[in-house]
Coordinates of C-alpha atoms in Angstrom, one line a residue:
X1 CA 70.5 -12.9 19.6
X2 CA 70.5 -12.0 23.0
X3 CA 68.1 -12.7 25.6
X4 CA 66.2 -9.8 25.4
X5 CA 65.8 -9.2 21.7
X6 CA 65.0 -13.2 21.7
X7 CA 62.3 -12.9 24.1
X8 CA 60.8 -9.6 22.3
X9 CA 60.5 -11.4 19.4
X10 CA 58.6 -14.8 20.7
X11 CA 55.9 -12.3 22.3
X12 CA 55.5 -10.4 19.1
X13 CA 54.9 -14.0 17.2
X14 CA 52.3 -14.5 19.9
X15 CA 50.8 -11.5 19.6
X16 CA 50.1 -12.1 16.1
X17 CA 49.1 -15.7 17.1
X18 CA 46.5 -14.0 18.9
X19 CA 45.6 -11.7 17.0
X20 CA 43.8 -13.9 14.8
X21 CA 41.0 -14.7 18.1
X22 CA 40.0 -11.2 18.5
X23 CA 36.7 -11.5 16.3
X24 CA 33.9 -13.8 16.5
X25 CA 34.8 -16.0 13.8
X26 CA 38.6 -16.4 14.2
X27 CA 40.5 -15.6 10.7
X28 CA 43.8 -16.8 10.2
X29 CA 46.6 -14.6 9.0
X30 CA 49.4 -15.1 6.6
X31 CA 51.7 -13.5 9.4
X32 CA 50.9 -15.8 12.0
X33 CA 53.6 -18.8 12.2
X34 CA 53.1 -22.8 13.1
X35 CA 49.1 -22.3 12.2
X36 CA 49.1 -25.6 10.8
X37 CA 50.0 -27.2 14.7
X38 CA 48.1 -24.2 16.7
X39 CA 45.6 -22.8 15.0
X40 CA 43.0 -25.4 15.7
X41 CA 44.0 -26.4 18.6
X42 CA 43.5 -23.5 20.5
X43 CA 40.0 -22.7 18.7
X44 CA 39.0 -25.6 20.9
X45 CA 40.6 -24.4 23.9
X46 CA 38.5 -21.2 23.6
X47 CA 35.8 -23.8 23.4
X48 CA 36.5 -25.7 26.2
X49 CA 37.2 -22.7 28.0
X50 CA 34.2 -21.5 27.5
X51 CA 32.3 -24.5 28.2
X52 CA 34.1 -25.3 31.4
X53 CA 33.7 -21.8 33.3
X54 CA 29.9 -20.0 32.3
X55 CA 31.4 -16.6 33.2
X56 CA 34.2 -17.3 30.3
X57 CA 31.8 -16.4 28.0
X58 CA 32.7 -15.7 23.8
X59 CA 32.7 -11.6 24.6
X60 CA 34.6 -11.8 27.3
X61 CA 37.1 -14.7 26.0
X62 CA 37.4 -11.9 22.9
X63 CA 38.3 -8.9 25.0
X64 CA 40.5 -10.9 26.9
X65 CA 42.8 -11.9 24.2
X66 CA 42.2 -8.4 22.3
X67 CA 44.1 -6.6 25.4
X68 CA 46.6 -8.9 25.0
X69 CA 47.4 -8.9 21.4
X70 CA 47.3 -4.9 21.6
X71 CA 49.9 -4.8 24.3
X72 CA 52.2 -7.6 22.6
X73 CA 53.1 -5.4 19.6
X74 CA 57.5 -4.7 19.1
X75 CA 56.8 -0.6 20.2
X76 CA 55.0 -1.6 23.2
X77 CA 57.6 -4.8 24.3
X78 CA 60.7 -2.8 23.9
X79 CA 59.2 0.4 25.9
X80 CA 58.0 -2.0 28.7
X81 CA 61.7 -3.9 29.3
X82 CA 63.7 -0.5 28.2
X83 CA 63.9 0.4 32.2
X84 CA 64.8 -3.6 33.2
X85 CA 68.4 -4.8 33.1
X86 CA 67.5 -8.6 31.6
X87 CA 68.5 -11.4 32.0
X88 CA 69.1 -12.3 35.6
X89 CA 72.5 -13.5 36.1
X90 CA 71.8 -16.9 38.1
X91 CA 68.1 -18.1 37.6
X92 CA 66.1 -19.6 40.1
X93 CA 62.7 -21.2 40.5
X94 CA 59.6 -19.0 40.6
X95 CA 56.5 -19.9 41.2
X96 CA 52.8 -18.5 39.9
X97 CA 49.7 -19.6 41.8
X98 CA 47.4 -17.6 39.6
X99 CA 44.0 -17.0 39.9
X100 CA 40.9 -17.5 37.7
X101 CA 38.1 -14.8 37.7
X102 CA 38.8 -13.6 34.5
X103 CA 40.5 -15.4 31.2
X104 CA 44.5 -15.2 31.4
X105 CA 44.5 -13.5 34.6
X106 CA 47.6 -14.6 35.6
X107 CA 49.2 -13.9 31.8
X108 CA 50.9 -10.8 33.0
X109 CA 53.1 -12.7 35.6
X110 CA 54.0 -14.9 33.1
X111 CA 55.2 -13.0 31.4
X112 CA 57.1 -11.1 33.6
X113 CA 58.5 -14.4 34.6
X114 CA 59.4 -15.0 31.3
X115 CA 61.1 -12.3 30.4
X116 CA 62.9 -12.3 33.9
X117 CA 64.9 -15.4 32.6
X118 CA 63.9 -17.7 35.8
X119 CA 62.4 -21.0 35.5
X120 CA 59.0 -20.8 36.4
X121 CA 56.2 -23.7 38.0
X122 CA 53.2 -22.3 37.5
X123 CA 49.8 -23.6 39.8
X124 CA 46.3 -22.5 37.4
X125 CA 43.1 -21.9 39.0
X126 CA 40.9 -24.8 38.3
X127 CA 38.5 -22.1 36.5
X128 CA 40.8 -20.7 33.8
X129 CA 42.9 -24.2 33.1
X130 CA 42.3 -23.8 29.1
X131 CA 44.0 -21.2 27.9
X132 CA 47.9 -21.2 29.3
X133 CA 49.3 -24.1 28.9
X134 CA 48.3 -24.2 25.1
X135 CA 49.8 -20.7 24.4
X136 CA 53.0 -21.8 26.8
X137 CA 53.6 -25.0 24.2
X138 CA 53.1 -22.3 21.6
X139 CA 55.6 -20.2 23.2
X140 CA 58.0 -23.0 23.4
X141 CA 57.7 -24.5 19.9
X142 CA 58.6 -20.5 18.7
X143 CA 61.9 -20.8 21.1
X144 CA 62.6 -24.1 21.8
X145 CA 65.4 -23.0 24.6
X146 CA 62.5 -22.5 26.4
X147 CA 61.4 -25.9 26.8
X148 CA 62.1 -27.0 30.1
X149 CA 61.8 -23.6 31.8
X150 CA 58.5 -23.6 32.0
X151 CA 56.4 -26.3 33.9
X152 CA 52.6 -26.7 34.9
X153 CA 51.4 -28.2 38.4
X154 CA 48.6 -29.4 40.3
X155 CA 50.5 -30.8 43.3
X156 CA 51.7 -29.0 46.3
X157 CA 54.5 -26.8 45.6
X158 CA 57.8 -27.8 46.5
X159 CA 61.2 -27.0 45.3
X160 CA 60.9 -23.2 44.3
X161 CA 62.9 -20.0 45.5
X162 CA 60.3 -17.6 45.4
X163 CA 56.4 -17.0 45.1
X164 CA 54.2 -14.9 43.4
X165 CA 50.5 -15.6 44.6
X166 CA 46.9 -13.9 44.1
X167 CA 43.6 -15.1 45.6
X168 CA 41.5 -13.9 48.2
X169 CA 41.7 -12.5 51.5
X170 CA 41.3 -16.0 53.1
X171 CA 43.6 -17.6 51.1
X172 CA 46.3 -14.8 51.2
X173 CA 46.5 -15.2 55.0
X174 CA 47.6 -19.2 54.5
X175 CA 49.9 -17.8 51.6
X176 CA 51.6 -15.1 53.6
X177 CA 52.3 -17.9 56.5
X178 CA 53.5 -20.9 54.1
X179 CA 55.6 -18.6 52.1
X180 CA 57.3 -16.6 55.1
X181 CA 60.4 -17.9 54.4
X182 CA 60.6 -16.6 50.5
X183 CA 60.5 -13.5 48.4
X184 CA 56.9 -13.4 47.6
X185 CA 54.5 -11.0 46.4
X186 CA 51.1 -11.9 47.5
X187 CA 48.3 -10.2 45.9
X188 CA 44.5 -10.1 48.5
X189 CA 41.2 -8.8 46.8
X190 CA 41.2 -5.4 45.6
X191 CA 38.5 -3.4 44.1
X192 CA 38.0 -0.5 41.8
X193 CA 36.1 2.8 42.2
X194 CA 35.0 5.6 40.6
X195 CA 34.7 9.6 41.9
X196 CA 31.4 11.4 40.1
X197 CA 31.1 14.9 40.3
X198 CA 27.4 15.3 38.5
X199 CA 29.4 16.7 35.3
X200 CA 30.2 13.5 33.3
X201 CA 29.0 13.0 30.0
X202 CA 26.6 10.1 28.4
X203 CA 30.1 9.0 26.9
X204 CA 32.3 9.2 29.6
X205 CA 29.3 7.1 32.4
X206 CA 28.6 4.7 28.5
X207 CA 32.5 4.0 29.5
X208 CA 32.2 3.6 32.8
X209 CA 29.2 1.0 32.2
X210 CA 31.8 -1.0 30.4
X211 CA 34.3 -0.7 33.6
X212 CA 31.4 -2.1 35.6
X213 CA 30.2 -5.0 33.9
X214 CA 32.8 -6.4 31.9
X215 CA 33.6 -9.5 33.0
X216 CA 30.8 -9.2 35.4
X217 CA 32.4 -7.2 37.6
X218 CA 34.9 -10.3 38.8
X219 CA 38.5 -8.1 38.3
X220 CA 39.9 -6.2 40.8
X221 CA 40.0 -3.7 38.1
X222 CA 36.5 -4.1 37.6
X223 CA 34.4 -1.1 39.3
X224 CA 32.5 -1.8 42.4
X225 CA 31.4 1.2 44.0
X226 CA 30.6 4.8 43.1
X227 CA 31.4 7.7 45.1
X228 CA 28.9 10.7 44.1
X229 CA 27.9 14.1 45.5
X230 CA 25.2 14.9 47.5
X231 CA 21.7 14.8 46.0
X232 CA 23.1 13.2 43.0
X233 CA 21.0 12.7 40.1
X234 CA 20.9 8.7 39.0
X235 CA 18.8 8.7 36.3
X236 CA 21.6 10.5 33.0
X237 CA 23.6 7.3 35.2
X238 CA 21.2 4.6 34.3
X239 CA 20.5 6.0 31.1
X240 CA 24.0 5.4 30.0
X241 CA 24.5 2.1 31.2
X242 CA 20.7 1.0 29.9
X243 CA 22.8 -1.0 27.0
X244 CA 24.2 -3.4 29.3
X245 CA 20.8 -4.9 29.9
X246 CA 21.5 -8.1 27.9
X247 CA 23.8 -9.0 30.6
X248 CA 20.8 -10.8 32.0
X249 CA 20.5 -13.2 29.4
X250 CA 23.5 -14.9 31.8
X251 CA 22.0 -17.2 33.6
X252 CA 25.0 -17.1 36.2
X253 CA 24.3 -13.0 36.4
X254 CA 20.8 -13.2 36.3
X255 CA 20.2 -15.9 39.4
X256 CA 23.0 -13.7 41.2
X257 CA 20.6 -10.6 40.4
X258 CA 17.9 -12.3 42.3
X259 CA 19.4 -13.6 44.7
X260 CA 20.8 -10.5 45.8
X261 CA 17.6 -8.4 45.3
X262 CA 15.9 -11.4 47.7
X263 CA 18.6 -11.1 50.5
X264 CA 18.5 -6.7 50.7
X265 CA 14.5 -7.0 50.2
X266 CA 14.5 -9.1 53.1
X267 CA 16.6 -6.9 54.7
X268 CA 14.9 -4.2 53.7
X269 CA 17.6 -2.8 52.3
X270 CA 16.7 0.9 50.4
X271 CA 17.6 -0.4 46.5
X272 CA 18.0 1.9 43.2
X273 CA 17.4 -0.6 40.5
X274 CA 16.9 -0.9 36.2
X275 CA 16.0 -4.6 36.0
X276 CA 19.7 -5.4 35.6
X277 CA 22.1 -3.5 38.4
X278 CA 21.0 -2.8 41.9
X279 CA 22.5 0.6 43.6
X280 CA 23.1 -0.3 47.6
X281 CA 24.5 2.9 50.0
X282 CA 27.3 1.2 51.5
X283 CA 30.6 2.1 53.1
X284 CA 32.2 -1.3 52.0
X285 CA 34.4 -1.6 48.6
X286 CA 33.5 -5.3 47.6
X287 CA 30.0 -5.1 46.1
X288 CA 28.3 -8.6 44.9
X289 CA 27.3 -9.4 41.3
X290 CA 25.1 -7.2 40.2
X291 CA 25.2 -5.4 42.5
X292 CA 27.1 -1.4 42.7
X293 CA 28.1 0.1 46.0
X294 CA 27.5 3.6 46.3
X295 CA 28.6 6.6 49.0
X296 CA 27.7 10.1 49.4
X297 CA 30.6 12.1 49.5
X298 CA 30.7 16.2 50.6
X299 CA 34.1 17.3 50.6
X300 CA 36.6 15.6 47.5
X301 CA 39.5 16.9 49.3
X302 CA 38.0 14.9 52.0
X303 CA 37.4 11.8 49.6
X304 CA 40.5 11.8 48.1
X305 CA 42.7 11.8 51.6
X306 CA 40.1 9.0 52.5
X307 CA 41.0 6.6 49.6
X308 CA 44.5 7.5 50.1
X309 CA 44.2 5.8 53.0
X310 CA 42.3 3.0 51.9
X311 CA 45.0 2.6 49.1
X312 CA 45.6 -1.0 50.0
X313 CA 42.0 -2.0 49.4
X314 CA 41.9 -0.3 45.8
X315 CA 43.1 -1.2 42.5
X316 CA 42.0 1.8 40.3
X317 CA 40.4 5.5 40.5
X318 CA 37.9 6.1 37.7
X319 CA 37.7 9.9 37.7
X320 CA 38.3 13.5 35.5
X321 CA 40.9 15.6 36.5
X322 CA 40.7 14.6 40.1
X323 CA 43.8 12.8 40.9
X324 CA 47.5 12.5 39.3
X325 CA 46.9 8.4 38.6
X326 CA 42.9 8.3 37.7
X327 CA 42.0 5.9 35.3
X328 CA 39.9 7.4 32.5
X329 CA 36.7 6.2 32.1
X330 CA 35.8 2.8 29.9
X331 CA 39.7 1.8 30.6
X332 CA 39.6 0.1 33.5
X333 CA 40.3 -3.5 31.9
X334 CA 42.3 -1.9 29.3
X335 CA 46.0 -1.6 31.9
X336 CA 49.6 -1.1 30.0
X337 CA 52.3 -3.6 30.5
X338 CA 53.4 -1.1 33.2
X339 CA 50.4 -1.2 35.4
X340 CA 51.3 -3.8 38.0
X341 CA 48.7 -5.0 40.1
X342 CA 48.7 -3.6 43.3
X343 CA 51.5 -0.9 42.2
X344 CA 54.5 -4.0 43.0
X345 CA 56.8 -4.1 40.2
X346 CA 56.7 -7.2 39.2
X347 CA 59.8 -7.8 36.9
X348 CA 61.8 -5.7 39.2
X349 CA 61.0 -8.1 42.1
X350 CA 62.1 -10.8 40.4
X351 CA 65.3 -9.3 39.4
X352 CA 66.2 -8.6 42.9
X353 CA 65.3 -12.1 44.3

């Protein structure tokens, strides 16, 4: 079986592994292999996980793994690596400093890795430690030729050929000078917005509640700031999002919540607010927790040659019938295998390095 086919098939196995954490009360499946070595195991990883990082919570562990056992389905695979010549002729060492704002973040490059045929080192966020390495012995007990490949570190890397990184703007600017020398890809923050034009429907800004606060607004996919037309009417806006309000049973959301209202009352900052999200006019992209940036806009023309321009500070465009690559609203956290962060092509990079 060749490298391809092989690799199509281990995903496929995991996606059915997973598929059996996408409710509540996890049910195992007859379809589902090595249950009786895995099963368990990583029912208390989902535990710990959620234990060990507050904003990990059950929901968001559940919608985590859901996008991932939609997208690793046979159809789905094959379309994805259909464009990619695989594997690379002479693998080298790749490395993955990932980050850990959201479960599995850095499951995507992984994969891409993966399928790539390179050996990869991988360096986890100290925030998302749980999941990855459980599902990576998983991986490897499906194809054992993978054992080996694969390796897990905490130390300083060394000994690698290239460098795929994502953090923040800070730490980007020590990646970009202490990777100089290698092919890297290094990912800063981005943020998502969305165009309003006044016309949406209850279902369409119900959606856009969900690209808001899932995962508390910590991906770059999550939306941060609203762009809406003059003497825009909030309240159909509030109205929608209104079932969200539980979100302040967090106690991480809800002490962020206050402590931003404090800090822009003491500023005397002119709030819209429902008890749950705070509105701020602001020309900035990066809105806090629980909080959602907003901008007048008069011309969309205008707008659109603006975030054009601002294209390296964006991740998605939440919008209807707007602009050729919108994202539709509610599907923000919901990207194909072909959505690459920051438009990079991942799996092409690493065929070229």
């Amino acid at each position: 079986m060749n490298h391809k086919k092989n690799i199509i098939k281990t995903l496929e196995h995991l996606g059915v592994f997973l598929g059996q954490f996408t409710s509540v009360e996890p049910k195992k499946s007859k379809e589902a292999l090595h249950n009786d070595l895995f099963f368990d195991g990583f029912k208390q990883q989902l535990k710990l996980a959620q234990e060990y990082n507050g904003w990990f919570t059950k929901a968001n562990l559940i919608f985590a793994i859901q996008q991932w056992y939609n997208l690793l389905q046979k159809k789905i695979l094959e379309q994805w690596l259909s464009a990619y010549k695989l594997p690379v002729q002479h693998p080298k060492k790749v490395a993955i400093i990932m980050a850990g704002n959201i479960p599995l973040v850095g499951f995507h490059d992984f994969i891409s890795a993966l399928v790539s045929g390179h050996n990869i080192v991988i360096k986890q966020s100290s925030n998302d430690k749980h999941l990855l390495p459980y599902l990576v012995s998983y991986v490897q007990h499906l194809a054992p030729n993978l054992k080996g490949k694969i390796k897990f570190t905490n130390n300083k890397l060394e000994d690698f050929d290239a460098v795929i990184a994502t953090g923040s703007n800070n730490t980007a600017r020590y990646f970009e000078a202490y990777f100089k020398d290698y092919p890297a890809i290094v990912r800063k923050n981005r943020n998502s917005v969305a165009i309003l034009t006044g016309k949406e429907s209850k279902e369409q800004l119900t959606g856009l509640a969900e690209d808001i606060f899932r995962y508390y607004g910590l991906g770059c996919r999550s939306v941060s700031k609203l762009f809406v037309p003059k003497d825009y009417d909030f309240d159909g806006f509030f109205n929608a999002i209104y079932e969200w309000h539980p979100i302040m049973n967090s106690a991480k959301y809800a002490n962020n919540y206050d402590y931003n209202k404090a800090v822009y009352l003491m500023s005397e900052f002119n709030l819209l607010e429902n008890g749950f999200l705070m509105l701020k006019e602001d020309p900035h992209y990066g809105s806090p927790i629980a909080t959602l940036f907003y901008e007048f806009y008069e011309n969309l023309e205008t707008l659109k040659e603006r975030l054009k321009n601002d294209n390296k500070y964006i991740q998605c465009i939440v919008s209807e019938g707007l602009l050729t690559k919108e994202i539709p609203f509610g599907h923000t956290q919901c990207p194909s295998l072909g959505d690459y962060a920051d438009n990079v092509d991942t799996v092409d990079f690493l065929l070229k390095i």
